[in-house]
Amino acid sequence: QQPQRFTLDPASDRVALSIGRSSKSDVQLGLPGISWTHCELRLLPPAAGSPRGSPSRLGVIDLSSNCTGLKVPSGQIERVAKNEATPVPDGSLLVLPMKVKAGPGQTPE
C-alpha cells in the first residue's frame, strides 16, 4: 500500500483526520484493540498568549474504548484524556491502542 499524505488547513473544510477501523475513517487500521473511530487529529487554535498570526497547533482527541497514548520527545507514554483535545508537540508519537484485551490462553499486555 502506498503512503498517504493529508493536509489539514484552517482555511478549508479539512481541519480534522479520523483514525480507526471503520471504512469511513481517513486512516484505517485493522489492528487488535483499535476502535471503529479510535481518535481524531485536529487543528487547534494557537496557544493562549501566542503572538498574533501564530500557526494552528495539532491536537489529538481520544474517542476509543482502549485509550490513545502520546509519547512526547524525551518523555514517557501518557494517556490522552477521552473526548478532550490534547496538543501534540512536534516529534511526538501516538500509541494506538494503549491497551489490548487478552484472548483465550493469552496474557494481558
mmCIF file of C-alpha atoms in Angstrom:
data_model
loop_
_atom_site.group_PDB
_atom_site.id
_atom_site.type_symbol
_atom_site.label_atom_id
_atom_site.label_comp_id
_atom_site.label_asym_id
_atom_site.label_seq_id
_atom_site.Cartn_x
_atom_site.Cartn_y
_atom_site.Cartn_z
ATOM 1 C CA GLN A 1 0.000 0.000 0.000
ATOM 2 C CA GLN A 2 1.233 3.459 -0.912
ATOM 3 C CA PRO A 3 1.875 6.020 1.841
ATOM 4 C CA GLN A 4 -0.907 8.532 2.273
ATOM 5 C CA ARG A 5 -0.485 12.256 2.797
ATOM 6 C CA PHE A 6 -3.081 14.503 4.401
ATOM 7 C CA THR A 7 -3.121 18.273 4.711
ATOM 8 C CA LEU A 8 -5.111 19.974 7.451
ATOM 9 C CA ASP A 9 -5.875 23.589 6.662
ATOM 10 C CA PRO A 10 -7.742 26.045 8.913
ATOM 11 C CA ALA A 11 -8.841 27.989 5.828
ATOM 12 C CA SER A 12 -10.639 24.946 4.370
ATOM 13 C CA ASP A 13 -13.160 22.351 5.462
ATOM 14 C CA ARG A 14 -10.280 19.931 6.192
ATOM 15 C CA VAL A 15 -9.400 20.595 9.863
ATOM 16 C CA ALA A 16 -9.624 17.018 11.198
ATOM 17 C CA LEU A 17 -8.480 13.499 10.335
ATOM 18 C CA SER A 18 -10.166 10.368 11.722
ATOM 19 C CA ILE A 19 -8.265 7.189 12.620
ATOM 20 C CA GLY A 20 -9.977 3.839 13.236
ATOM 21 C CA ARG A 21 -11.198 0.516 11.867
ATOM 22 C CA SER A 22 -14.229 1.987 10.098
ATOM 23 C CA SER A 23 -14.208 2.158 6.324
ATOM 24 C CA LYS A 24 -15.250 5.808 6.787
ATOM 25 C CA SER A 25 -12.029 6.618 8.711
ATOM 26 C CA ASP A 26 -9.455 8.701 6.857
ATOM 27 C CA VAL A 27 -6.740 6.358 8.169
ATOM 28 C CA GLN A 28 -7.906 2.752 8.523
ATOM 29 C CA LEU A 29 -6.106 0.451 10.977
ATOM 30 C CA GLY A 30 -7.105 -3.191 11.339
ATOM 31 C CA LEU A 31 -5.040 -3.889 14.451
ATOM 32 C CA PRO A 32 -6.450 -5.613 17.564
ATOM 33 C CA GLY A 33 -7.768 -3.078 20.070
ATOM 34 C CA ILE A 34 -8.382 -0.309 17.527
ATOM 35 C CA SER A 35 -11.909 1.108 17.845
ATOM 36 C CA TRP A 36 -14.162 1.871 14.867
ATOM 37 C CA THR A 37 -13.391 5.526 15.429
ATOM 38 C CA HIS A 38 -10.317 5.422 17.646
ATOM 39 C CA CYS A 39 -9.101 9.005 17.636
ATOM 40 C CA GLU A 40 -9.059 12.201 15.675
ATOM 41 C CA LEU A 41 -6.222 14.534 14.760
ATOM 42 C CA ARG A 42 -7.484 18.110 14.667
ATOM 43 C CA LEU A 43 -6.103 21.592 14.134
ATOM 44 C CA LEU A 44 -6.278 23.621 17.340
ATOM 45 C CA PRO A 45 -6.100 27.404 17.601
ATOM 46 C CA PRO A 46 -2.734 28.904 18.574
ATOM 47 C CA ALA A 47 -1.859 28.654 22.267
ATOM 48 C CA ALA A 48 -3.150 31.419 24.518
ATOM 49 C CA GLY A 49 -0.659 34.272 24.633
ATOM 50 C CA SER A 50 0.875 33.380 21.251
ATOM 51 C CA PRO A 51 1.819 36.302 19.007
ATOM 52 C CA ARG A 52 -0.816 37.379 16.520
ATOM 53 C CA GLY A 53 -0.620 35.305 13.328
ATOM 54 C CA SER A 54 0.841 32.228 15.077
ATOM 55 C CA PRO A 55 0.097 28.952 13.276
ATOM 56 C CA SER A 56 -2.508 26.444 14.381
ATOM 57 C CA ARG A 57 -1.389 23.528 16.539
ATOM 58 C CA LEU A 58 -2.048 19.809 16.036
ATOM 59 C CA GLY A 59 -4.191 18.096 18.649
ATOM 60 C CA VAL A 60 -5.438 14.552 19.292
ATOM 61 C CA ILE A 61 -8.835 13.569 20.675
ATOM 62 C CA ASP A 62 -9.286 10.027 22.065
ATOM 63 C CA LEU A 63 -12.649 8.579 21.037
ATOM 64 C CA SER A 64 -11.848 4.934 21.795
ATOM 65 C CA SER A 65 -12.626 2.317 24.403
ATOM 66 C CA ASN A 66 -8.985 1.128 24.543
ATOM 67 C CA CYS A 67 -7.307 4.500 25.073
ATOM 68 C CA THR A 68 -4.867 6.504 22.994
ATOM 69 C CA GLY A 69 -1.371 7.294 24.211
ATOM 70 C CA LEU A 70 1.000 10.150 23.448
ATOM 71 C CA LYS A 71 4.770 9.896 23.809
ATOM 72 C CA VAL A 72 6.381 13.301 23.726
ATOM 73 C CA PRO A 73 10.094 13.586 22.924
ATOM 74 C CA SER A 74 12.208 12.672 25.974
ATOM 75 C CA GLY A 75 9.066 11.636 27.866
ATOM 76 C CA GLN A 76 7.032 8.615 28.814
ATOM 77 C CA ILE A 77 3.821 7.448 27.200
ATOM 78 C CA GLU A 78 0.877 9.299 28.735
ATOM 79 C CA ARG A 79 -2.805 8.503 28.292
ATOM 80 C CA VAL A 80 -4.723 11.092 26.266
ATOM 81 C CA ALA A 81 -7.852 12.391 28.022
ATOM 82 C CA LYS A 82 -11.001 10.991 26.457
ATOM 83 C CA ASN A 83 -13.057 13.409 24.330
ATOM 84 C CA GLU A 84 -10.668 16.331 25.003
ATOM 85 C CA ALA A 85 -8.313 17.994 22.558
ATOM 86 C CA THR A 86 -4.725 17.410 23.696
ATOM 87 C CA PRO A 87 -1.950 19.363 21.923
ATOM 88 C CA VAL A 88 0.636 17.174 20.146
ATOM 89 C CA PRO A 89 4.164 18.623 20.412
ATOM 90 C CA ASP A 90 6.490 18.292 17.394
ATOM 91 C CA GLY A 91 8.257 14.934 17.335
ATOM 92 C CA SER A 92 5.618 13.126 19.417
ATOM 93 C CA LEU A 93 4.349 9.601 18.744
ATOM 94 C CA LEU A 94 0.764 8.357 19.015
ATOM 95 C CA VAL A 95 0.286 4.953 20.655
ATOM 96 C CA LEU A 96 -2.765 3.087 19.346
ATOM 97 C CA PRO A 97 -4.248 1.352 21.291
ATOM 98 C CA MET A 98 -2.837 1.783 24.798
ATOM 99 C CA LYS A 99 -4.380 -1.476 25.982
ATOM 100 C CA VAL A 100 -5.483 -4.684 24.310
ATOM 101 C CA LYS A 101 -7.730 -7.300 25.903
ATOM 102 C CA ALA A 102 -6.146 -10.742 26.178
ATOM 103 C CA GLY A 103 -7.736 -13.523 24.159
ATOM 104 C CA PRO A 104 -8.273 -17.072 25.440
ATOM 105 C CA GLY A 105 -4.982 -18.538 26.674
ATOM 106 C CA GLN A 106 -3.124 -15.201 26.368
ATOM 107 C CA THR A 107 -1.583 -12.994 28.990
ATOM 108 C CA PRO A 108 -2.743 -9.339 29.025
ATOM 109 C CA GLU A 109 -0.130 -6.808 27.876
#
